XYZ file of C-alpha atoms in Angstrom:
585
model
C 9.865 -3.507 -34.831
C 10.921 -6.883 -35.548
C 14.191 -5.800 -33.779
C 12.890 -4.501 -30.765
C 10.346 -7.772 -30.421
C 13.354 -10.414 -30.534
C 15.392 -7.711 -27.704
C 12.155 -7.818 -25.701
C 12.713 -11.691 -25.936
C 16.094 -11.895 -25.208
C 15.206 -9.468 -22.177
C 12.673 -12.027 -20.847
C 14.641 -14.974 -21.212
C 17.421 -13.077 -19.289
C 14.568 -13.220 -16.187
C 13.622 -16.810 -17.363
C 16.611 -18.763 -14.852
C 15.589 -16.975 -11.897
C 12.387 -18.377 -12.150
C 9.915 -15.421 -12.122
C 8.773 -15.744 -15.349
C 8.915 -19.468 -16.106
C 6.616 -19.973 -13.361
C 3.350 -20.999 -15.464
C 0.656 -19.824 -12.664
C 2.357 -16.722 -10.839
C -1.373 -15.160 -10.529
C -2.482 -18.119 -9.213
C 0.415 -18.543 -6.383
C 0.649 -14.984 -5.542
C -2.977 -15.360 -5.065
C -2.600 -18.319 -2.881
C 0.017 -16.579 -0.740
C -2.209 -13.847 0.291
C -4.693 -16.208 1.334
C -2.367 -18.474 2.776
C -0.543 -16.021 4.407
C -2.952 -13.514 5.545
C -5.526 -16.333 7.308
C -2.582 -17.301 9.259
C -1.436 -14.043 10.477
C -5.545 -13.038 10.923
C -5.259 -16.610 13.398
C -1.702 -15.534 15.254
C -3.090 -12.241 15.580
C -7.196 -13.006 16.214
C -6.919 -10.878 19.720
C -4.646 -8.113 18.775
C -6.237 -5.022 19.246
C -5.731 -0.954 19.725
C -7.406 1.558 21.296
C -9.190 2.371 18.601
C -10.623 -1.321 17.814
C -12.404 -1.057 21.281
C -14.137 2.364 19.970
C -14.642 0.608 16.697
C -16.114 -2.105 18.108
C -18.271 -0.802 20.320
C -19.571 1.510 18.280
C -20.559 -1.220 15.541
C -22.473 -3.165 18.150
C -24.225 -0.107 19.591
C -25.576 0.039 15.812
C -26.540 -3.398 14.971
C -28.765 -2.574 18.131
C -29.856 0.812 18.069
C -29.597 2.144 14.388
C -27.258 4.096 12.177
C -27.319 7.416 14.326
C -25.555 5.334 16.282
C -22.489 6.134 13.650
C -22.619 9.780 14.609
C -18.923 10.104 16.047
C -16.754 13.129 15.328
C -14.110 11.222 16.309
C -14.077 7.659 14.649
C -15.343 7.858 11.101
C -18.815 5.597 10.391
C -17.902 2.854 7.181
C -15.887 0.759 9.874
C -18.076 0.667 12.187
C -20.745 -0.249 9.585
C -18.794 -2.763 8.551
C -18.713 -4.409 12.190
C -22.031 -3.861 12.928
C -23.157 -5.805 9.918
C -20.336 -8.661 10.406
C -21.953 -8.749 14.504
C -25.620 -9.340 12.963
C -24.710 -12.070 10.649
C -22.455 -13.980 12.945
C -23.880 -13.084 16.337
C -20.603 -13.959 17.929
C -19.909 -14.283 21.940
C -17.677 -11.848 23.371
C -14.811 -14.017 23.389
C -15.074 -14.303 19.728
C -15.626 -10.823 18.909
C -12.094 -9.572 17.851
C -11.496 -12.645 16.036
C -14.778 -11.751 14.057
C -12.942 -7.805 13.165
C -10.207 -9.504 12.250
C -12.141 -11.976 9.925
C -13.708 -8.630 8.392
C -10.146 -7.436 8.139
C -9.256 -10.370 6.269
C -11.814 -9.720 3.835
C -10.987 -6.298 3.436
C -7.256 -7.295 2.937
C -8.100 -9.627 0.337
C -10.397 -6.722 -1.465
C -6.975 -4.525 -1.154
C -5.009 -7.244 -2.925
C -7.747 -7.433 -5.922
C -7.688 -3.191 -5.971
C -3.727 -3.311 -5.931
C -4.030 -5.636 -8.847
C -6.582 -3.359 -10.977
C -3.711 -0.250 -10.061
C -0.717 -2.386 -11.064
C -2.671 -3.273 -14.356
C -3.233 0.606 -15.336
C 0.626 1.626 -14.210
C 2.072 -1.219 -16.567
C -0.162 -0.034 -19.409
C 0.696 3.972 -18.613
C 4.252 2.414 -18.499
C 3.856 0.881 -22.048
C 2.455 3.854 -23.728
C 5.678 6.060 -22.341
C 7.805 4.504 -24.991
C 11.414 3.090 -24.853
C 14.915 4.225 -24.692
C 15.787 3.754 -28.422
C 18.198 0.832 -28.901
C 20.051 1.261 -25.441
C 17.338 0.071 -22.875
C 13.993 -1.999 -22.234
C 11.382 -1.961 -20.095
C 11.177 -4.528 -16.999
C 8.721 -7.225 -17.929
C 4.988 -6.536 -17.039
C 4.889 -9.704 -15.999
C 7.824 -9.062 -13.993
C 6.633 -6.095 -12.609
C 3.544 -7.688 -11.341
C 5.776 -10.283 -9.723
C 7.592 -7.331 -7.900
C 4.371 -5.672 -6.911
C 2.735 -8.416 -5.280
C 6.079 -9.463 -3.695
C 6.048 -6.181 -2.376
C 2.336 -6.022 -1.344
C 2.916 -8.805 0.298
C 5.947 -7.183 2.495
C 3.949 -4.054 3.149
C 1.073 -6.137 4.567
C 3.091 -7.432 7.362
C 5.679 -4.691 8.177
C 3.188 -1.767 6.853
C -0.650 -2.259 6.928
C -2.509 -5.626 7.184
C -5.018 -7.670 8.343
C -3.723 -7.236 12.053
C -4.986 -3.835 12.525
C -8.491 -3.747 13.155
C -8.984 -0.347 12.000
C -10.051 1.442 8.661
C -6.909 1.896 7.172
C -7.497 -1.091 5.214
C -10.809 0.368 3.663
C -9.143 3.507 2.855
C -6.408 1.446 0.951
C -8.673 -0.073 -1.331
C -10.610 2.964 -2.035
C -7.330 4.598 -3.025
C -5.826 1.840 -4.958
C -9.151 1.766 -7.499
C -9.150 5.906 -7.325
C -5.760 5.949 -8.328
C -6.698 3.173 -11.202
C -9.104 5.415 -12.590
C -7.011 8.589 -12.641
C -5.002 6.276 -15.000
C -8.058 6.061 -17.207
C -8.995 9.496 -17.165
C -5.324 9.840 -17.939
C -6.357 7.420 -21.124
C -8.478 9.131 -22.525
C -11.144 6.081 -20.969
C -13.337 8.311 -18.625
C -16.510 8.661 -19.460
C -19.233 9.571 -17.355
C -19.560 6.520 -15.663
C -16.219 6.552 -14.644
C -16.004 10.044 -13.230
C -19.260 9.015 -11.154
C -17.258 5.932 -9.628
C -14.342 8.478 -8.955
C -16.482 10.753 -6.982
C -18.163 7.120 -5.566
C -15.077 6.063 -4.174
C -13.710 9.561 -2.878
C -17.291 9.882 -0.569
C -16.896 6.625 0.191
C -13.418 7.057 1.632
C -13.754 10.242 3.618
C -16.834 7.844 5.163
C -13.819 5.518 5.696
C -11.568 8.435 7.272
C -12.267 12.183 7.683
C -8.053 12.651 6.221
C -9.908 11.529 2.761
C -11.865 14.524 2.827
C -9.471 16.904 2.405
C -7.246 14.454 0.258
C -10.470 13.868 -2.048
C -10.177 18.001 -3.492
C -6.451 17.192 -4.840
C -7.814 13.887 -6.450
C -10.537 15.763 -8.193
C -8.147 18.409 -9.403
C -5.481 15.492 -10.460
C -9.077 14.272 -12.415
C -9.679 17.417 -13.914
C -6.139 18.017 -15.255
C -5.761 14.506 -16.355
C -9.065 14.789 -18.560
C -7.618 18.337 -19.885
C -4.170 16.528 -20.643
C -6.155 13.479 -22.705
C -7.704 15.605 -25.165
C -10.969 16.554 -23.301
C -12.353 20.577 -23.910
C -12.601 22.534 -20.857
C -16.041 22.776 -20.667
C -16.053 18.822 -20.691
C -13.518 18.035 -18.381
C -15.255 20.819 -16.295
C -18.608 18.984 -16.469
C -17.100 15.639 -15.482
C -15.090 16.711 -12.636
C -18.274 18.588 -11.692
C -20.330 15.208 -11.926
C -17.842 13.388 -9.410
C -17.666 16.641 -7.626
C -21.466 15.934 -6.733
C -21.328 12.212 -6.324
C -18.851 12.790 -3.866
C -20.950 15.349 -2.206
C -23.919 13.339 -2.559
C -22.388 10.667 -0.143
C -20.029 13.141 2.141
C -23.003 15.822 2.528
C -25.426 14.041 4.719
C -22.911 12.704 7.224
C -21.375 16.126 7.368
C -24.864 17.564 8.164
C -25.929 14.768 10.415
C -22.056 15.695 12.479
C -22.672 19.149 12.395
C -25.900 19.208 13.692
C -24.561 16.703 16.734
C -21.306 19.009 17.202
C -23.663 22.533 17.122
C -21.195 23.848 14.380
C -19.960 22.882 11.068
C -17.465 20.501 11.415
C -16.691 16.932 8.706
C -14.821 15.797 11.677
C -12.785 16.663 14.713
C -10.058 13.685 14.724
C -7.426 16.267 12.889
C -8.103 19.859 14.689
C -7.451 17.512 17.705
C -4.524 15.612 16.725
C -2.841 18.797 15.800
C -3.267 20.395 19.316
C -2.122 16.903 20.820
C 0.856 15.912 18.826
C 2.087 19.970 17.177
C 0.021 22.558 20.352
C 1.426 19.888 22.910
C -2.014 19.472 24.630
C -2.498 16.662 27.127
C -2.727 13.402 24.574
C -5.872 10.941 24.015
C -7.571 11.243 27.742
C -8.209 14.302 30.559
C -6.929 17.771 28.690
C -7.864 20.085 31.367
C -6.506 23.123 29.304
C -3.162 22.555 29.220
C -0.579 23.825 28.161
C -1.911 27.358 27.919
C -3.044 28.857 24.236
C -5.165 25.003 23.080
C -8.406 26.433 24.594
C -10.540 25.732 27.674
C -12.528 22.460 27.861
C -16.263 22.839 27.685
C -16.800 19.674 29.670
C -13.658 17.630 30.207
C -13.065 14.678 32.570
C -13.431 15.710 36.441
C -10.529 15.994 38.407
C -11.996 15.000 42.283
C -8.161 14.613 43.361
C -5.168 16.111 43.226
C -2.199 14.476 44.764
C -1.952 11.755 43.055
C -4.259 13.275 40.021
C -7.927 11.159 39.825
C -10.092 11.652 37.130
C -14.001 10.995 36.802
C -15.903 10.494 33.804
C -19.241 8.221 34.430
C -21.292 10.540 32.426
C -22.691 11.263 30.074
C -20.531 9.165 26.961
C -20.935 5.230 26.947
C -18.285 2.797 26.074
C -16.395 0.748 28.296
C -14.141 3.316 28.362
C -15.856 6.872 27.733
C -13.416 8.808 27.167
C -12.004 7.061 23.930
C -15.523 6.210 22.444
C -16.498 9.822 21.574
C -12.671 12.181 22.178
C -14.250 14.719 20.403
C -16.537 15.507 23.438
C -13.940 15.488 25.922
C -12.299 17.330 23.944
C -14.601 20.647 22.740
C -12.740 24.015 23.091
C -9.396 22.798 21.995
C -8.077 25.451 19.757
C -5.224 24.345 17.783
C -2.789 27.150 16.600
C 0.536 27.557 14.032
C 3.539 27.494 15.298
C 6.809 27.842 13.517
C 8.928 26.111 16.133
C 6.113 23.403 16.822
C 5.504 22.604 13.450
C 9.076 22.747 12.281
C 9.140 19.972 14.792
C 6.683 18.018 13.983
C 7.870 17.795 10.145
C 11.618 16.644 11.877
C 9.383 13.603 13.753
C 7.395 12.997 10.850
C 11.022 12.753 8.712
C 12.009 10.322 11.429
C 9.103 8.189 11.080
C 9.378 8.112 7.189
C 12.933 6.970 7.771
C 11.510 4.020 10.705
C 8.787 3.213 7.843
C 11.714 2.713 4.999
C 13.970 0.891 7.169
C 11.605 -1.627 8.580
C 13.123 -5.407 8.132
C 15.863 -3.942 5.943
C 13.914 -5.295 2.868
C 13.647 -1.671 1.033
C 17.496 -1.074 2.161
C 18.708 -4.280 0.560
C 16.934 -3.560 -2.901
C 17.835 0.338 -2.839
C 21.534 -0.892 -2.019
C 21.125 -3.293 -4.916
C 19.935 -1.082 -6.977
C 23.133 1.707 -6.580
C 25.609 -0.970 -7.171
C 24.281 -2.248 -10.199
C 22.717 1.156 -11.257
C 25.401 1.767 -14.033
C 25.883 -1.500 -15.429
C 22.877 -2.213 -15.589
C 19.815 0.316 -14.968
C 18.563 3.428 -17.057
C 15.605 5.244 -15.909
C 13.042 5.831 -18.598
C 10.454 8.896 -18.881
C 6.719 8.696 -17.199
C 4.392 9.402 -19.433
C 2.730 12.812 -19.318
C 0.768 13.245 -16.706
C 1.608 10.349 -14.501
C 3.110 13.084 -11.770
C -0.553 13.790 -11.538
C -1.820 11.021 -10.811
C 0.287 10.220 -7.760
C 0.323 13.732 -7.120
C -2.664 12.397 -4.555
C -0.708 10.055 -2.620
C 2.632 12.671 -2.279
C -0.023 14.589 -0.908
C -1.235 12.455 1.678
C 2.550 11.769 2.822
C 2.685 15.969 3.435
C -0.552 15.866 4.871
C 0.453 13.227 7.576
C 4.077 14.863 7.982
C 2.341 17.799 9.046
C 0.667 16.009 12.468
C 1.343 12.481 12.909
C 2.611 9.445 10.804
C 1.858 6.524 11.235
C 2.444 3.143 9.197
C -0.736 2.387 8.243
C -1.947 5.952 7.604
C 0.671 6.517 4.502
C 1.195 2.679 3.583
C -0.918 2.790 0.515
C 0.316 5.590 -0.574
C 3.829 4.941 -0.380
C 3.244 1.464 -1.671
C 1.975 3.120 -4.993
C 5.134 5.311 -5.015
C 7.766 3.030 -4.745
C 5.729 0.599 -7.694
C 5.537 3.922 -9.808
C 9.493 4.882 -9.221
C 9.823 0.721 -10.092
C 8.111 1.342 -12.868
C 10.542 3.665 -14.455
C 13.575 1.710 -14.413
C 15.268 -0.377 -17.409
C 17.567 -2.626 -17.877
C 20.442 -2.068 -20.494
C 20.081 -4.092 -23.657
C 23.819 -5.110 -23.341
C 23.838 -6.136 -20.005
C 24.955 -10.060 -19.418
C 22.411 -12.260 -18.414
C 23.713 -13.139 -14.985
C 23.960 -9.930 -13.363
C 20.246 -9.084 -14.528
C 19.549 -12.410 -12.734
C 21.444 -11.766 -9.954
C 19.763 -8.205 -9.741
C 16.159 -9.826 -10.320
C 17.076 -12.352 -7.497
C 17.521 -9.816 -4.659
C 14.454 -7.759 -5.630
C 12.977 -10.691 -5.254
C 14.628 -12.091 -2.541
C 14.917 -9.663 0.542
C 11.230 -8.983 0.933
C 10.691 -12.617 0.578
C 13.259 -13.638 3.414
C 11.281 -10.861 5.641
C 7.664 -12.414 4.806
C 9.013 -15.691 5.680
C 10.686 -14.182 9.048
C 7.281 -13.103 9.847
C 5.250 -15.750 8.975
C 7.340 -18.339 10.927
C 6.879 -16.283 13.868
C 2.598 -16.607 13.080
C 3.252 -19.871 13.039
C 5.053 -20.080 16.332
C 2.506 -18.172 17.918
C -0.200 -20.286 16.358
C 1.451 -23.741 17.815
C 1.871 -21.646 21.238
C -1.306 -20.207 21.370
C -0.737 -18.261 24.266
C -4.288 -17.060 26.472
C -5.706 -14.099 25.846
C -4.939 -12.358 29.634
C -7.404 -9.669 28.989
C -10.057 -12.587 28.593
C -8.585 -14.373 31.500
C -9.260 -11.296 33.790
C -12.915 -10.664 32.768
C -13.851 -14.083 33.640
C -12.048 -13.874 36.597
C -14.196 -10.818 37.473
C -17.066 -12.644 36.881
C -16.184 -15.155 39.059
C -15.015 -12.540 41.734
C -18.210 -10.917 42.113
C -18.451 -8.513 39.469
C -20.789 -8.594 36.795
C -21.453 -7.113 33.406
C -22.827 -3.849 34.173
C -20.434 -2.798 36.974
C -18.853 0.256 36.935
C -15.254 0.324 37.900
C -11.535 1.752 38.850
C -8.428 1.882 37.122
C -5.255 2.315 38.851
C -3.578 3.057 34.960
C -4.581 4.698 31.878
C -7.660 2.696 30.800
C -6.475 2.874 26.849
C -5.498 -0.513 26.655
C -7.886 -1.982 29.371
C -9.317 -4.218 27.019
C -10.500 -6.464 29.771
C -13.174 -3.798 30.693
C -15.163 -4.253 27.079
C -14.704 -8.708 27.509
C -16.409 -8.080 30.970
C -18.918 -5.523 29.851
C -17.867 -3.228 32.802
C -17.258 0.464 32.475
C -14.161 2.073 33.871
C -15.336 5.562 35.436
C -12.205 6.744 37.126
C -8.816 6.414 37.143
C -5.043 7.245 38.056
C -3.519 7.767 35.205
C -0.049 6.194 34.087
C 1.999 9.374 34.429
C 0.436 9.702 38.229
C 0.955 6.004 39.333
C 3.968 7.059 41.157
C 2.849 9.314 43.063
C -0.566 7.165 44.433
C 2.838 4.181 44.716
C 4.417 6.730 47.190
C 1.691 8.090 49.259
C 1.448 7.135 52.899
C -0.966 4.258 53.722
C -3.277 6.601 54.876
C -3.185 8.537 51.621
C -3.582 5.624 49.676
C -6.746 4.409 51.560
C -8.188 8.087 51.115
C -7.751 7.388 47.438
C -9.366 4.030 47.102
C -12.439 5.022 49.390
C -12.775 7.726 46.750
C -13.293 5.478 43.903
C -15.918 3.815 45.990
C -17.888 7.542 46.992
C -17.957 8.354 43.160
C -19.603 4.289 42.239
C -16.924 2.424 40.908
C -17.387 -1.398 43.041
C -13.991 -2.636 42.567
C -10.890 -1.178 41.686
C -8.690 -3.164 39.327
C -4.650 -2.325 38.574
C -1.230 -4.432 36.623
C 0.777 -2.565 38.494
C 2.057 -4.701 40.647
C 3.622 -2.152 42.438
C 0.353 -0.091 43.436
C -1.125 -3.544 44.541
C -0.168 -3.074 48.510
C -1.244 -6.249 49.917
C -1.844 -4.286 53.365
C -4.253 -2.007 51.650
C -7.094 -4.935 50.624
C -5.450 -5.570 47.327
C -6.083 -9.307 45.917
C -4.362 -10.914 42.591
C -6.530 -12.132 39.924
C -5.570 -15.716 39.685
C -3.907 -16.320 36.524
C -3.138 -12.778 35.548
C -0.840 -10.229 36.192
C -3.704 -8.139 37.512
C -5.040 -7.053 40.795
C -8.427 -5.753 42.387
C -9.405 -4.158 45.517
C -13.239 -4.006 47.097
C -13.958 -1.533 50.274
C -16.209 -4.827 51.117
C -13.131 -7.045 52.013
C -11.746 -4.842 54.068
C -14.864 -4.791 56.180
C -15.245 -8.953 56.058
C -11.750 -9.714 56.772
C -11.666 -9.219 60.895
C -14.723 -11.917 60.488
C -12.960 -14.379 58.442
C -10.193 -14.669 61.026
């Protein structure tokens, strides 16, 4: 023993130069860096949204004002939303101010994430303890150490993976799984009592409230549970008992928003966002906005967005979903009667896209290359990879699951980040470092781990801080004032010449857009005769859109009414100037 204490010594003086371990507060900076850190990328990036945000969004104010059925989406899953609504009755911000306020939530939620990370590092480095040492040829890396590396690393992940930028839910569902993960390490202990299987099932209700993906995801961490409790000692009938207790916590929470979407949907559904996804990115259906049907074999629409033109294609969709943009505030409606089918050749290629995007999700900055490369070269030298302790397969069997789950539709970064985060700590976890190995190369070797994700957070960073000192204006902001000023008031439905996704304008001004070109047609509306083009824009006006609003500069025909919106790279036509204009000469 005595032995093995002064080698654990040596080991950790060995770290001691490169200054990871002589630090005397590294809690206390890492902790500063993530506030530091993510407060200014939450102020560079205060008016970055998605899509989705807008849906989020809206949907959180249409519940601080009219109620939690409000929440009811089989699209966009409620705790988000929640959130919102709850941050939008506190702070009562202006418009202008609202996606700064998400992203203030996001920081908050970030923050939580770094504290859950924390509580999963501490359980891996004490599973990592109990798995016992090499005899006499290798030790363990530091805990301490190890911490270091998993914070450096959380860090990374937040800016190239999932952070406070995205004002989504993905941030909710990586705390939840961070703590569930944590406690399958208890179980795993031989610590999980009652109380702690009732927190399990807690947090896995919780999360498929966060995202409907949880839901199935939350039957794999219960069985993980189960066989953990078996593998610590626990009878059958016990660890039956307690895996039946979380089994009914989480049902307890999941059941009544299930019942509530059901009853909305007029079948039994716990959410639509997959069953569509898979006919969109594996069936090949039309993506996000106007499946008509196609191709043939994903179903006929029971009520999808009206087609009133052909040549170019012009859709309508005033009624009967709200949002500035209907038909991203409730998909799942536009979208009833998709039927999403197996395919061998279809999926075969999604799992070759979703390898791709694994690969883009590794390789992004170079950070993970640089440490894998360092890694191989020192790997003999220097590196021995010790045994997980029995059962730790299980309790990441969770988050290998999610990464299948994805690769079977769509990855994303932020949909597998925590998860892969928690793999690449636990395959961390299981290296050693040769008792014989000279102190320089193990500095050396500690000094690019450390190293190229710091050089990447500091790449990033810098560029928060340029964009801080620029502080560039907000053009979607820009153009609904200038609407405002135009003539156009909250309230006012409108055109799009353009796919209104990322018309974020439309929500600033409080206008609805009710019909549309869309992207893939802009070319065609571009090339139409004069004539043509007028037929088009005086059907905007017959279906109640008052203006009609484009970026494409191209589609902008001066001839045809079109006016810029000063300061902007947008454009907006009214039937009305067309009729004043022989009186103004």
């Amino acid at each position: 023993m005595r032995q093995l204490t002064g080698l654990l010594e040596k080991e950790r003086d060995a770290y001691s130069p490169a200054g990871a371990l002589a630090k005397p507060y590294p809690r206390f900076f890492f902790w500063c860096a993530v506030l530091v850190l993510g407060l200014l990328n939450v102020l560079a990036r205060r008016n970055d949204v998605t899509p989705d945000s807008i849906s989020y969004i809206e949907i959180g104010w249409a519940t601080a004002r009219g109620g939690l059925h409000q929440l009811v989406n089989a699209y966009w899953s409620p705790l988000y939303p929640f959130l919102l609504s709850l941050v939008f009755r506190f702070l009562h911000p202006a418009v202008q101010w609202e996606f700064t306020s998400a992203h203030l939530l996001n920081f908050a939620v970030y923050v939580a994430s770094f504290a859950s990370f924390g509580l999963f590092q501490k359980e891996l480095n004490l599973q990592r303890e109990a798995a016992g040492e090499l005899a006499g040829k290798y030790l363990p890396v530091p805990s301490r150490t190890m911490w270091i590396w998993g914070s450096i690393f959380f860090l990374w992940a937040s800016y190239y993976w999932l952070g406070p930028v995205w004002a989504t839910p993905d941030l909710c569902v990586a705390v939840l799984v961070y703590l569930a993960t944590a406690l399958l390490f208890r179980i795993r202990d031989g610590r999980g009592n009652l109380l702690v299987f009732a927190g399990f099932g807690a947090l896995l209700g919780v999360g498929y409230l966060a995202k409907a993906a949880m839901f199935p995801l939350a039957f794999v961490f219960l069985f993980s549970a189960f066989c953990l409790s078996r593998i610590a000692g626990a009878s059958f009938l016990s660890a039956v008992l307690r895996t039946l207790l979380a089994t009914l916590v989480f049902a307890g929470i999941t059941v009544p928003f299930i019942l509530a979407l059901s009853a909305a949907k007029g079948r039994p559904t716990f959410g639509d966002s997959g069953r569509i996804n898979y006919a969109e990115f594996v069936n090949r259906a039309t993506r996000s906005v106007h499946w008509q049907g196609e191709p043939l074999g994903t179903g006929t629409p029971l009520h999808a967005s009206r087609k009133i033109f052909s040549d170019p294609e012009v859709f309508e969709f005033s009624s009967p979903v709200p949002g500035s943009y209907s038909p991203w505030y409730e998909p799942s409606y536009w979208y009833d009667g998709v039927r999403p089918h197996f395919s061998v050749k279809a999926q075969a290629w999604a799992l070759f896209r979703a390898s791709n995007m694994y690969l883009k999700i590794f390789s992004k900055s170079g950070a993970l290359w640089v440490v894998l490369l360092a890694i191989v070269v020192v790997g003999r030298k220097l590196l021995g990879w010790g045994r997980s302790s029995s059962g730790a397969s299980l309790v990441f069997l969770p988050s290998v699951a999610a990464l299948a789950m994805y690769s079977l539709v769509l990855v994303e970064f932020r949909y597998v980040a925590p998860f892969a985060l928690m793999l690449m700590m636990w395959m961390l976890s299981r290296m050693k470092i040769a008792t014989g190995a000279g102190p320089l190369l193990v500095r050396r070797f500690h000094f690019v781990i450390l190293l190229a994700p710091a050089l990447a957070i500091a790449w990033a960073a810098g560029r928060d801080l340029y964009d801080v000192a620029r502080n560039k204006p907000f053009e979607p902001w820009v153009v609904a004032q200038r609407l405002h000023e135009m003539g156009i008031p909250p309230g006012t439905d409108v055109g799009y010449i353009g796919t209104g996704l990322d018309a974020y304008w439309a929500h600033l001004a409080g206008v609805r857009i009710i019909v549309e070109i869309p992207d893939e047609q802009q070319s065609r509306f571009i090339g139409a005769g004069a004539t043509r083009r007028q037929q088009v824009l005086a059907l905007f006006s017959s279906v109640g859109a008052k203006a009609v609003v484009t970026r494409n500069a191209n589609a902008a025909n001066s001839a045809d009414g079109w006016r810029p919106i000063p300061g902007t790279r947008h454009f907006i036509w009214q039937q009305q100037w067309l009729i004043a204009a022989p009186e103004q000469k």
